[in-house]
Amino acid sequence: MSATRLLVLGGVRRFGRAHGYEIRRELISWGSDEWAHVNPGSIYHALRQLAKEGLLREHEVEESDAGPPHTDYEITDAGRAEFLRLLRCALAAVDVRHPEMLTAGLGFLTELPRAEAVRLLRERLDGLAVRRSSVAPHREARDPDDHLRELFGWWVHSADYAADWTRGLISRLESGAYVMADDSSPTSGSGPSPGSSAAPVRFQPPRRRRTSTK
């Protein structure tokens, strides 16, 4: 899986249609260059590659009073399907080598129906239990004076903490937290209004303070 693919597809999907600079500015504002190693070059490369694969559609925009010529991108039906596949995998799979996938997936959590998000997170709980059970015996098998017990102990602790956090998120979702893809927009002081077709409010990760560039 690739966090860059998920982030770029999700970014374009949210904008509807956008050029590379808009996508780059948005993703960098999430801090993705730090936690997902997404830099401007990788974003532009991903845009071109995703368009080549038919997951994005390119629109060449000529120079005008609004600015120089550039390429706009729009997600295709195949791109939407790939975005949702990556999002589901990011939430459900436990991949200790690529923790950035979960971070990217959480940025698009509300793009899923509530019940599906809960189901995927329960799959994550199962994966965390497997992870814990695979490393805990190694800690117990180590001599008490072997400092490597701390390494295995850290992995056990990490799995326990992640499971606690995941159960908390499941509980919040089941209690109605956030406006999910199958919810309507909330009305003042009353939560979601059944039957409304209004677009859901979408969660975005905290933004870093931007510095001016010349």
mmCIF file with all atom_site columns, C-alpha atoms in Angstrom:
data_model
loop_
_atom_site.group_PDB
_atom_site.id
_atom_site.type_symbol
_atom_site.label_atom_id
_atom_site.label_alt_id
_atom_site.label_comp_id
_atom_site.label_asym_id
_atom_site.label_entity_id
_atom_site.label_seq_id
_atom_site.pdbx_PDB_ins_code
_atom_site.Cartn_x
_atom_site.Cartn_y
_atom_site.Cartn_z
_atom_site.occupancy
_atom_site.B_iso_or_equiv
_atom_site.pdbx_formal_charge
_atom_site.auth_seq_id
_atom_site.auth_comp_id
_atom_site.auth_asym_id
_atom_site.auth_atom_id
_atom_site.pdbx_PDB_model_num
ATOM 1   C CA . MET A 1 1   ? 0.000   0.000   0.000   1.00 0.00 ? 1   MET A CA 1
ATOM 2   C CA . SER A 1 2   ? 1.063   3.588   -0.529  1.00 0.00 ? 2   SER A CA 1
ATOM 3   C CA . ALA A 1 3   ? 0.127   6.487   1.724   1.00 0.00 ? 3   ALA A CA 1
ATOM 4   C CA . THR A 1 4   ? 1.012   8.864   -1.110  1.00 0.00 ? 4   THR A CA 1
ATOM 5   C CA . ARG A 1 5   ? -1.519  7.238   -3.438  1.00 0.00 ? 5   ARG A CA 1
ATOM 6   C CA . LEU A 1 6   ? -4.201  7.383   -0.771  1.00 0.00 ? 6   LEU A CA 1
ATOM 7   C CA . LEU A 1 7   ? -3.450  10.999  0.121   1.00 0.00 ? 7   LEU A CA 1
ATOM 8   C CA . VAL A 1 8   ? -3.317  12.228  -3.473  1.00 0.00 ? 8   VAL A CA 1
ATOM 9   C CA . LEU A 1 9   ? -6.441  10.376  -4.582  1.00 0.00 ? 9   LEU A CA 1
ATOM 10  C CA . GLY A 1 10  ? -8.277  11.549  -1.487  1.00 0.00 ? 10  GLY A CA 1
ATOM 11  C CA . GLY A 1 11  ? -7.069  15.098  -1.921  1.00 0.00 ? 11  GLY A CA 1
ATOM 12  C CA . VAL A 1 12  ? -8.219  15.308  -5.529  1.00 0.00 ? 12  VAL A CA 1
ATOM 13  C CA . ARG A 1 13  ? -11.514 13.667  -4.596  1.00 0.00 ? 13  ARG A CA 1
ATOM 14  C CA . ARG A 1 14  ? -12.182 16.311  -1.968  1.00 0.00 ? 14  ARG A CA 1
ATOM 15  C CA . PHE A 1 15  ? -11.350 19.215  -4.242  1.00 0.00 ? 15  PHE A CA 1
ATOM 16  C CA . GLY A 1 16  ? -13.424 17.792  -7.097  1.00 0.00 ? 16  GLY A CA 1
ATOM 17  C CA . ARG A 1 17  ? -10.964 19.282  -9.550  1.00 0.00 ? 17  ARG A CA 1
ATOM 18  C CA . ALA A 1 18  ? -7.636  20.849  -8.657  1.00 0.00 ? 18  ALA A CA 1
ATOM 19  C CA . HIS A 1 19  ? -4.166  21.489  -9.970  1.00 0.00 ? 19  HIS A CA 1
ATOM 20  C CA . GLY A 1 20  ? -0.991  20.099  -8.508  1.00 0.00 ? 20  GLY A CA 1
ATOM 21  C CA . TYR A 1 21  ? -0.115  23.135  -6.434  1.00 0.00 ? 21  TYR A CA 1
ATOM 22  C CA . GLU A 1 22  ? -3.465  23.032  -4.618  1.00 0.00 ? 22  GLU A CA 1
ATOM 23  C CA . ILE A 1 23  ? -3.033  19.345  -3.785  1.00 0.00 ? 23  ILE A CA 1
ATOM 24  C CA . ARG A 1 24  ? 0.562   19.895  -2.695  1.00 0.00 ? 24  ARG A CA 1
ATOM 25  C CA . ARG A 1 25  ? -0.353  22.855  -0.475  1.00 0.00 ? 25  ARG A CA 1
ATOM 26  C CA . GLU A 1 26  ? -3.196  20.929  1.158   1.00 0.00 ? 26  GLU A CA 1
ATOM 27  C CA . LEU A 1 27  ? -1.213  17.760  1.868   1.00 0.00 ? 27  LEU A CA 1
ATOM 28  C CA . ILE A 1 28  ? 1.862   19.585  3.103   1.00 0.00 ? 28  ILE A CA 1
ATOM 29  C CA . SER A 1 29  ? -0.370  21.611  5.450   1.00 0.00 ? 29  SER A CA 1
ATOM 30  C CA . TRP A 1 30  ? -1.348  18.279  7.057   1.00 0.00 ? 30  TRP A CA 1
ATOM 31  C CA . GLY A 1 31  ? 2.308   17.675  7.910   1.00 0.00 ? 31  GLY A CA 1
ATOM 32  C CA . SER A 1 32  ? 2.372   14.716  5.516   1.00 0.00 ? 32  SER A CA 1
ATOM 33  C CA . ASP A 1 33  ? 5.924   15.570  4.505   1.00 0.00 ? 33  ASP A CA 1
ATOM 34  C CA . GLU A 1 34  ? 6.931   14.586  8.054   1.00 0.00 ? 34  GLU A CA 1
ATOM 35  C CA . TRP A 1 35  ? 4.788   11.560  8.905   1.00 0.00 ? 35  TRP A CA 1
ATOM 36  C CA . ALA A 1 36  ? 4.364   10.125  5.390   1.00 0.00 ? 36  ALA A CA 1
ATOM 37  C CA . HIS A 1 37  ? 7.531   11.461  3.709   1.00 0.00 ? 37  HIS A CA 1
ATOM 38  C CA . VAL A 1 38  ? 5.333   13.114  1.082   1.00 0.00 ? 38  VAL A CA 1
ATOM 39  C CA . ASN A 1 39  ? 7.287   15.893  -0.590  1.00 0.00 ? 39  ASN A CA 1
ATOM 40  C CA . PRO A 1 40  ? 6.312   18.113  -3.549  1.00 0.00 ? 40  PRO A CA 1
ATOM 41  C CA . GLY A 1 41  ? 8.181   15.919  -6.012  1.00 0.00 ? 41  GLY A CA 1
ATOM 42  C CA . SER A 1 42  ? 6.411   12.753  -4.895  1.00 0.00 ? 42  SER A CA 1
ATOM 43  C CA . ILE A 1 43  ? 3.026   14.487  -5.072  1.00 0.00 ? 43  ILE A CA 1
ATOM 44  C CA . TYR A 1 44  ? 3.527   15.643  -8.669  1.00 0.00 ? 44  TYR A CA 1
ATOM 45  C CA . HIS A 1 45  ? 4.903   12.238  -9.620  1.00 0.00 ? 45  HIS A CA 1
ATOM 46  C CA . ALA A 1 46  ? 1.890   10.547  -8.057  1.00 0.00 ? 46  ALA A CA 1
ATOM 47  C CA . LEU A 1 47  ? -0.512  12.836  -9.922  1.00 0.00 ? 47  LEU A CA 1
ATOM 48  C CA . ARG A 1 48  ? 1.091   11.984  -13.253 1.00 0.00 ? 48  ARG A CA 1
ATOM 49  C CA . GLN A 1 49  ? 1.275   8.264   -12.475 1.00 0.00 ? 49  GLN A CA 1
ATOM 50  C CA . LEU A 1 50  ? -2.326  8.080   -11.276 1.00 0.00 ? 50  LEU A CA 1
ATOM 51  C CA . ALA A 1 51  ? -3.439  9.859   -14.441 1.00 0.00 ? 51  ALA A CA 1
ATOM 52  C CA . LYS A 1 52  ? -1.416  7.386   -16.505 1.00 0.00 ? 52  LYS A CA 1
ATOM 53  C CA . GLU A 1 53  ? -3.207  4.529   -14.732 1.00 0.00 ? 53  GLU A CA 1
ATOM 54  C CA . GLY A 1 54  ? -6.595  6.060   -15.480 1.00 0.00 ? 54  GLY A CA 1
ATOM 55  C CA . LEU A 1 55  ? -7.332  6.853   -11.837 1.00 0.00 ? 55  LEU A CA 1
ATOM 56  C CA . LEU A 1 56  ? -7.212  10.604  -12.451 1.00 0.00 ? 56  LEU A CA 1
ATOM 57  C CA . ARG A 1 57  ? -8.315  12.616  -15.467 1.00 0.00 ? 57  ARG A CA 1
ATOM 58  C CA . GLU A 1 58  ? -6.116  15.451  -16.722 1.00 0.00 ? 58  GLU A CA 1
ATOM 59  C CA . HIS A 1 59  ? -7.492  18.800  -17.907 1.00 0.00 ? 59  HIS A CA 1
ATOM 60  C CA . GLU A 1 60  ? -5.066  21.154  -19.623 1.00 0.00 ? 60  GLU A CA 1
ATOM 61  C CA . VAL A 1 61  ? -5.838  24.755  -18.699 1.00 0.00 ? 61  VAL A CA 1
ATOM 62  C CA . GLU A 1 62  ? -4.531  27.501  -20.967 1.00 0.00 ? 62  GLU A CA 1
ATOM 63  C CA . GLU A 1 63  ? -2.930  30.691  -19.731 1.00 0.00 ? 63  GLU A CA 1
ATOM 64  C CA . SER A 1 64  ? -5.397  33.364  -18.720 1.00 0.00 ? 64  SER A CA 1
ATOM 65  C CA . ASP A 1 65  ? -5.759  36.430  -16.513 1.00 0.00 ? 65  ASP A CA 1
ATOM 66  C CA . ALA A 1 66  ? -6.214  33.969  -13.636 1.00 0.00 ? 66  ALA A CA 1
ATOM 67  C CA . GLY A 1 67  ? -2.751  32.504  -14.078 1.00 0.00 ? 67  GLY A CA 1
ATOM 68  C CA . PRO A 1 68  ? -0.280  30.577  -16.250 1.00 0.00 ? 68  PRO A CA 1
ATOM 69  C CA . PRO A 1 69  ? -1.130  27.332  -18.053 1.00 0.00 ? 69  PRO A CA 1
ATOM 70  C CA . HIS A 1 70  ? -1.399  24.305  -15.823 1.00 0.00 ? 70  HIS A CA 1
ATOM 71  C CA . THR A 1 71  ? -2.930  20.856  -15.519 1.00 0.00 ? 71  THR A CA 1
ATOM 72  C CA . ASP A 1 72  ? -6.034  20.236  -13.442 1.00 0.00 ? 72  ASP A CA 1
ATOM 73  C CA . TYR A 1 73  ? -6.824  16.771  -12.109 1.00 0.00 ? 73  TYR A CA 1
ATOM 74  C CA . GLU A 1 74  ? -10.170 15.117  -11.499 1.00 0.00 ? 74  GLU A CA 1
ATOM 75  C CA . ILE A 1 75  ? -10.761 11.664  -10.027 1.00 0.00 ? 75  ILE A CA 1
ATOM 76  C CA . THR A 1 76  ? -12.315 8.964   -12.219 1.00 0.00 ? 76  THR A CA 1
ATOM 77  C CA . ASP A 1 77  ? -14.677 6.163   -11.228 1.00 0.00 ? 77  ASP A CA 1
ATOM 78  C CA . ALA A 1 78  ? -11.697 3.805   -11.154 1.00 0.00 ? 78  ALA A CA 1
ATOM 79  C CA . GLY A 1 79  ? -9.862  6.306   -8.978  1.00 0.00 ? 79  GLY A CA 1
ATOM 80  C CA . ARG A 1 80  ? -12.735 6.449   -6.505  1.00 0.00 ? 80  ARG A CA 1
ATOM 81  C CA . ALA A 1 81  ? -12.736 2.660   -6.276  1.00 0.00 ? 81  ALA A CA 1
ATOM 82  C CA . GLU A 1 82  ? -8.960  2.615   -5.679  1.00 0.00 ? 82  GLU A CA 1
ATOM 83  C CA . PHE A 1 83  ? -9.234  5.368   -3.083  1.00 0.00 ? 83  PHE A CA 1
ATOM 84  C CA . LEU A 1 84  ? -11.850 3.421   -1.142  1.00 0.00 ? 84  LEU A CA 1
ATOM 85  C CA . ARG A 1 85  ? -9.814  0.206   -1.405  1.00 0.00 ? 85  ARG A CA 1
ATOM 86  C CA . LEU A 1 86  ? -6.742  1.935   0.012   1.00 0.00 ? 86  LEU A CA 1
ATOM 87  C CA . LEU A 1 87  ? -8.783  3.649   2.711   1.00 0.00 ? 87  LEU A CA 1
ATOM 88  C CA . ARG A 1 88  ? -10.343 0.377   3.843   1.00 0.00 ? 88  ARG A CA 1
ATOM 89  C CA . CYS A 1 89  ? -6.958  -1.324  3.959   1.00 0.00 ? 89  CYS A CA 1
ATOM 90  C CA . ALA A 1 90  ? -5.437  1.593   5.872   1.00 0.00 ? 90  ALA A CA 1
ATOM 91  C CA . LEU A 1 91  ? -8.049  1.349   8.624   1.00 0.00 ? 91  LEU A CA 1
ATOM 92  C CA . ALA A 1 92  ? -8.256  -2.436  8.879   1.00 0.00 ? 92  ALA A CA 1
ATOM 93  C CA . ALA A 1 93  ? -4.684  -3.652  8.352   1.00 0.00 ? 93  ALA A CA 1
ATOM 94  C CA . VAL A 1 94  ? -1.973  -3.605  11.023  1.00 0.00 ? 94  VAL A CA 1
ATOM 95  C CA . ASP A 1 95  ? 1.289   -2.795  9.260   1.00 0.00 ? 95  ASP A CA 1
ATOM 96  C CA . VAL A 1 96  ? 4.042   -1.915  11.727  1.00 0.00 ? 96  VAL A CA 1
ATOM 97  C CA . ARG A 1 97  ? 6.356   -1.075  8.831   1.00 0.00 ? 97  ARG A CA 1
ATOM 98  C CA . HIS A 1 98  ? 4.030   1.621   7.500   1.00 0.00 ? 98  HIS A CA 1
ATOM 99  C CA . PRO A 1 99  ? 2.231   3.369   10.370  1.00 0.00 ? 99  PRO A CA 1
ATOM 100 C CA . GLU A 1 100 ? 1.638   6.324   8.071   1.00 0.00 ? 100 GLU A CA 1
ATOM 101 C CA . MET A 1 101 ? -1.107  4.348   6.330   1.00 0.00 ? 101 MET A CA 1
ATOM 102 C CA . LEU A 1 102 ? -3.340  4.538   9.405   1.00 0.00 ? 102 LEU A CA 1
ATOM 103 C CA . THR A 1 103 ? -2.580  8.240   9.785   1.00 0.00 ? 103 THR A CA 1
ATOM 104 C CA . ALA A 1 104 ? -3.563  8.879   6.176   1.00 0.00 ? 104 ALA A CA 1
ATOM 105 C CA . GLY A 1 105 ? -6.649  6.717   6.539   1.00 0.00 ? 105 GLY A CA 1
ATOM 106 C CA . LEU A 1 106 ? -7.849  8.616   9.602   1.00 0.00 ? 106 LEU A CA 1
ATOM 107 C CA . GLY A 1 107 ? -7.734  11.804  7.562   1.00 0.00 ? 107 GLY A CA 1
ATOM 108 C CA . PHE A 1 108 ? -10.469 10.337  5.372   1.00 0.00 ? 108 PHE A CA 1
ATOM 109 C CA . LEU A 1 109 ? -12.349 8.379   8.054   1.00 0.00 ? 109 LEU A CA 1
ATOM 110 C CA . THR A 1 110 ? -15.635 10.175  7.421   1.00 0.00 ? 110 THR A CA 1
ATOM 111 C CA . GLU A 1 111 ? -15.628 9.224   3.745   1.00 0.00 ? 111 GLU A CA 1
ATOM 112 C CA . LEU A 1 112 ? -16.988 5.823   4.842   1.00 0.00 ? 112 LEU A CA 1
ATOM 113 C CA . PRO A 1 113 ? -20.408 4.814   6.151   1.00 0.00 ? 113 PRO A CA 1
ATOM 114 C CA . ARG A 1 114 ? -20.439 4.525   9.943   1.00 0.00 ? 114 ARG A CA 1
ATOM 115 C CA . ALA A 1 115 ? -21.096 0.770   10.107  1.00 0.00 ? 115 ALA A CA 1
ATOM 116 C CA . GLU A 1 116 ? -18.351 0.035   7.609   1.00 0.00 ? 116 GLU A CA 1
ATOM 117 C CA . ALA A 1 117 ? -15.817 2.152   9.496   1.00 0.00 ? 117 ALA A CA 1
ATOM 118 C CA . VAL A 1 118 ? -16.682 0.292   12.705  1.00 0.00 ? 118 VAL A CA 1
ATOM 119 C CA . ARG A 1 119 ? -16.356 -3.072  10.959  1.00 0.00 ? 119 ARG A CA 1
ATOM 120 C CA . LEU A 1 120 ? -12.938 -2.163  9.566   1.00 0.00 ? 120 LEU A CA 1
ATOM 121 C CA . LEU A 1 121 ? -11.724 -0.994  12.962  1.00 0.00 ? 121 LEU A CA 1
ATOM 122 C CA . ARG A 1 122 ? -12.885 -4.267  14.507  1.00 0.00 ? 122 ARG A CA 1
ATOM 123 C CA . GLU A 1 123 ? -10.768 -6.047  11.904  1.00 0.00 ? 123 GLU A CA 1
ATOM 124 C CA . ARG A 1 124 ? -7.911  -3.868  13.088  1.00 0.00 ? 124 ARG A CA 1
ATOM 125 C CA . LEU A 1 125 ? -8.512  -5.028  16.647  1.00 0.00 ? 125 LEU A CA 1
ATOM 126 C CA . ASP A 1 126 ? -8.219  -8.638  15.490  1.00 0.00 ? 126 ASP A CA 1
ATOM 127 C CA . GLY A 1 127 ? -4.948  -7.823  13.757  1.00 0.00 ? 127 GLY A CA 1
ATOM 128 C CA . LEU A 1 128 ? -3.584  -6.126  16.862  1.00 0.00 ? 128 LEU A CA 1
ATOM 129 C CA . ALA A 1 129 ? -4.462  -9.199  18.940  1.00 0.00 ? 129 ALA A CA 1
ATOM 130 C CA . VAL A 1 130 ? -2.536  -11.372 16.487  1.00 0.00 ? 130 VAL A CA 1
ATOM 131 C CA . ARG A 1 131 ? 0.392   -8.967  16.610  1.00 0.00 ? 131 ARG A CA 1
ATOM 132 C CA . ARG A 1 132 ? 0.462   -9.029  20.412  1.00 0.00 ? 132 ARG A CA 1
ATOM 133 C CA . SER A 1 133 ? 0.240   -12.798 20.624  1.00 0.00 ? 133 SER A CA 1
ATOM 134 C CA . SER A 1 134 ? 3.130   -13.154 18.190  1.00 0.00 ? 134 SER A CA 1
ATOM 135 C CA . VAL A 1 135 ? 5.563   -11.015 20.183  1.00 0.00 ? 135 VAL A CA 1
ATOM 136 C CA . ALA A 1 136 ? 4.541   -11.567 23.829  1.00 0.00 ? 136 ALA A CA 1
ATOM 137 C CA . PRO A 1 137 ? 6.062   -15.096 24.044  1.00 0.00 ? 137 PRO A CA 1
ATOM 138 C CA . HIS A 1 138 ? 9.421   -13.743 22.889  1.00 0.00 ? 138 HIS A CA 1
ATOM 139 C CA . ARG A 1 139 ? 9.470   -11.281 25.786  1.00 0.00 ? 139 ARG A CA 1
ATOM 140 C CA . GLU A 1 140 ? 8.656   -13.986 28.306  1.00 0.00 ? 140 GLU A CA 1
ATOM 141 C CA . ALA A 1 141 ? 11.280  -16.323 26.852  1.00 0.00 ? 141 ALA A CA 1
ATOM 142 C CA . ARG A 1 142 ? 14.081  -13.782 27.382  1.00 0.00 ? 142 ARG A CA 1
ATOM 143 C CA . ASP A 1 143 ? 16.291  -13.905 30.436  1.00 0.00 ? 143 ASP A CA 1
ATOM 144 C CA . PRO A 1 144 ? 15.244  -11.150 32.900  1.00 0.00 ? 144 PRO A CA 1
ATOM 145 C CA . ASP A 1 145 ? 18.707  -9.630  32.558  1.00 0.00 ? 145 ASP A CA 1
ATOM 146 C CA . ASP A 1 146 ? 18.474  -9.486  28.755  1.00 0.00 ? 146 ASP A CA 1
ATOM 147 C CA . HIS A 1 147 ? 17.789  -5.898  27.729  1.00 0.00 ? 147 HIS A CA 1
ATOM 148 C CA . LEU A 1 148 ? 16.026  -7.111  24.575  1.00 0.00 ? 148 LEU A CA 1
ATOM 149 C CA . ARG A 1 149 ? 13.051  -7.870  26.800  1.00 0.00 ? 149 ARG A CA 1
ATOM 150 C CA . GLU A 1 150 ? 12.445  -4.130  26.615  1.00 0.00 ? 150 GLU A CA 1
ATOM 151 C CA . LEU A 1 151 ? 12.166  -4.285  22.823  1.00 0.00 ? 151 LEU A CA 1
ATOM 152 C CA . PHE A 1 152 ? 9.532   -7.006  22.899  1.00 0.00 ? 152 PHE A CA 1
ATOM 153 C CA . GLY A 1 153 ? 7.874   -5.294  25.851  1.00 0.00 ? 153 GLY A CA 1
ATOM 154 C CA . TRP A 1 154 ? 7.589   -2.113  23.794  1.00 0.00 ? 154 TRP A CA 1
ATOM 155 C CA . TRP A 1 155 ? 5.901   -4.001  20.977  1.00 0.00 ? 155 TRP A CA 1
ATOM 156 C CA . VAL A 1 156 ? 3.445   -5.589  23.411  1.00 0.00 ? 156 VAL A CA 1
ATOM 157 C CA . HIS A 1 157 ? 2.735   -2.202  25.003  1.00 0.00 ? 157 HIS A CA 1
ATOM 158 C CA . SER A 1 158 ? 2.267   -0.607  21.577  1.00 0.00 ? 158 SER A CA 1
ATOM 159 C CA . ALA A 1 159 ? -0.245  -3.288  20.566  1.00 0.00 ? 159 ALA A CA 1
ATOM 160 C CA . ASP A 1 160 ? -2.135  -2.875  23.854  1.00 0.00 ? 160 ASP A CA 1
ATOM 161 C CA . TYR A 1 161 ? -2.224  0.905   23.550  1.00 0.00 ? 161 TYR A CA 1
ATOM 162 C CA . ALA A 1 162 ? -3.316  0.751   19.913  1.00 0.00 ? 162 ALA A CA 1
ATOM 163 C CA . ALA A 1 163 ? -6.085  -1.694  20.807  1.00 0.00 ? 163 ALA A CA 1
ATOM 164 C CA . ASP A 1 164 ? -7.329  0.563   23.621  1.00 0.00 ? 164 ASP A CA 1
ATOM 165 C CA . TRP A 1 165 ? -7.363  3.564   21.297  1.00 0.00 ? 165 TRP A CA 1
ATOM 166 C CA . THR A 1 166 ? -9.144  1.589   18.563  1.00 0.00 ? 166 THR A CA 1
ATOM 167 C CA . ARG A 1 167 ? -11.835 0.424   20.985  1.00 0.00 ? 167 ARG A CA 1
ATOM 168 C CA . GLY A 1 168 ? -12.294 4.035   22.035  1.00 0.00 ? 168 GLY A CA 1
ATOM 169 C CA . LEU A 1 169 ? -12.752 5.180   18.452  1.00 0.00 ? 169 LEU A CA 1
ATOM 170 C CA . ILE A 1 170 ? -15.232 2.374   17.804  1.00 0.00 ? 170 ILE A CA 1
ATOM 171 C CA . SER A 1 171 ? -17.189 3.451   20.881  1.00 0.00 ? 171 SER A CA 1
ATOM 172 C CA . ARG A 1 172 ? -17.231 7.069   19.760  1.00 0.00 ? 172 ARG A CA 1
ATOM 173 C CA . LEU A 1 173 ? -18.427 6.132   16.295  1.00 0.00 ? 173 LEU A CA 1
ATOM 174 C CA . GLU A 1 174 ? -21.133 3.859   17.684  1.00 0.00 ? 174 GLU A CA 1
ATOM 175 C CA . SER A 1 175 ? -22.251 6.737   19.924  1.00 0.00 ? 175 SER A CA 1
ATOM 176 C CA . GLY A 1 176 ? -22.738 8.929   16.859  1.00 0.00 ? 176 GLY A CA 1
ATOM 177 C CA . ALA A 1 177 ? -19.493 10.931  16.817  1.00 0.00 ? 177 ALA A CA 1
ATOM 178 C CA . TYR A 1 178 ? -18.648 12.716  13.571  1.00 0.00 ? 178 TYR A CA 1
ATOM 179 C CA . VAL A 1 179 ? -20.730 13.016  10.427  1.00 0.00 ? 179 VAL A CA 1
ATOM 180 C CA . MET A 1 180 ? -20.044 9.968   8.313   1.00 0.00 ? 180 MET A CA 1
ATOM 181 C CA . ALA A 1 181 ? -20.660 9.366   4.618   1.00 0.00 ? 181 ALA A CA 1
ATOM 182 C CA . ASP A 1 182 ? -24.126 7.914   5.219   1.00 0.00 ? 182 ASP A CA 1
ATOM 183 C CA . ASP A 1 183 ? -25.149 10.643  7.675   1.00 0.00 ? 183 ASP A CA 1
ATOM 184 C CA . SER A 1 184 ? -26.807 13.913  6.862   1.00 0.00 ? 184 SER A CA 1
ATOM 185 C CA . SER A 1 185 ? -25.461 17.289  7.892   1.00 0.00 ? 185 SER A CA 1
ATOM 186 C CA . PRO A 1 186 ? -26.257 18.138  11.494  1.00 0.00 ? 186 PRO A CA 1
ATOM 187 C CA . THR A 1 187 ? -28.869 20.727  12.269  1.00 0.00 ? 187 THR A CA 1
ATOM 188 C CA . SER A 1 188 ? -28.315 23.254  15.010  1.00 0.00 ? 188 SER A CA 1
ATOM 189 C CA . GLY A 1 189 ? -28.232 21.504  18.389  1.00 0.00 ? 189 GLY A CA 1
ATOM 190 C CA . SER A 1 190 ? -29.844 18.291  17.190  1.00 0.00 ? 190 SER A CA 1
ATOM 191 C CA . GLY A 1 191 ? -27.259 16.084  15.473  1.00 0.00 ? 191 GLY A CA 1
ATOM 192 C CA . PRO A 1 192 ? -27.839 14.443  12.071  1.00 0.00 ? 192 PRO A CA 1
ATOM 193 C CA . SER A 1 193 ? -31.243 14.851  10.475  1.00 0.00 ? 193 SER A CA 1
ATOM 194 C CA . PRO A 1 194 ? -32.507 11.548  9.047   1.00 0.00 ? 194 PRO A CA 1
ATOM 195 C CA . GLY A 1 195 ? -33.330 11.602  5.381   1.00 0.00 ? 195 GLY A CA 1
ATOM 196 C CA . SER A 1 196 ? -31.410 14.732  4.476   1.00 0.00 ? 196 SER A CA 1
ATOM 197 C CA . SER A 1 197 ? -29.257 14.560  1.349   1.00 0.00 ? 197 SER A CA 1
ATOM 198 C CA . ALA A 1 198 ? -26.862 17.311  2.408   1.00 0.00 ? 198 ALA A CA 1
ATOM 199 C CA . ALA A 1 199 ? -23.186 16.529  1.980   1.00 0.00 ? 199 ALA A CA 1
ATOM 200 C CA . PRO A 1 200 ? -21.406 15.414  5.185   1.00 0.00 ? 200 PRO A CA 1
ATOM 201 C CA . VAL A 1 201 ? -18.927 17.601  7.002   1.00 0.00 ? 201 VAL A CA 1
ATOM 202 C CA . ARG A 1 202 ? -15.516 16.072  6.490   1.00 0.00 ? 202 ARG A CA 1
ATOM 203 C CA . PHE A 1 203 ? -12.771 15.693  9.058   1.00 0.00 ? 203 PHE A CA 1
ATOM 204 C CA . GLN A 1 204 ? -9.370  17.131  8.294   1.00 0.00 ? 204 GLN A CA 1
ATOM 205 C CA . PRO A 1 205 ? -6.190  16.560  10.299  1.00 0.00 ? 205 PRO A CA 1
ATOM 206 C CA . PRO A 1 206 ? -4.875  19.525  12.305  1.00 0.00 ? 206 PRO A CA 1
ATOM 207 C CA . ARG A 1 207 ? -3.039  21.970  10.116  1.00 0.00 ? 207 ARG A CA 1
ATOM 208 C CA . ARG A 1 208 ? 0.416   23.224  10.831  1.00 0.00 ? 208 ARG A CA 1
ATOM 209 C CA . ARG A 1 209 ? 1.007   26.939  10.787  1.00 0.00 ? 209 ARG A CA 1
ATOM 210 C CA . ARG A 1 210 ? 2.101   27.878  7.305   1.00 0.00 ? 210 ARG A CA 1
ATOM 211 C CA . THR A 1 211 ? 5.101   29.992  6.645   1.00 0.00 ? 211 THR A CA 1
ATOM 212 C CA . SER A 1 212 ? 5.111   32.433  3.798   1.00 0.00 ? 212 SER A CA 1
ATOM 213 C CA . THR A 1 213 ? 7.049   31.533  0.691   1.00 0.00 ? 213 THR A CA 1
ATOM 214 C CA . LYS A 1 214 ? 8.375   33.719  -2.054  1.00 0.00 ? 214 LYS A CA 1
#
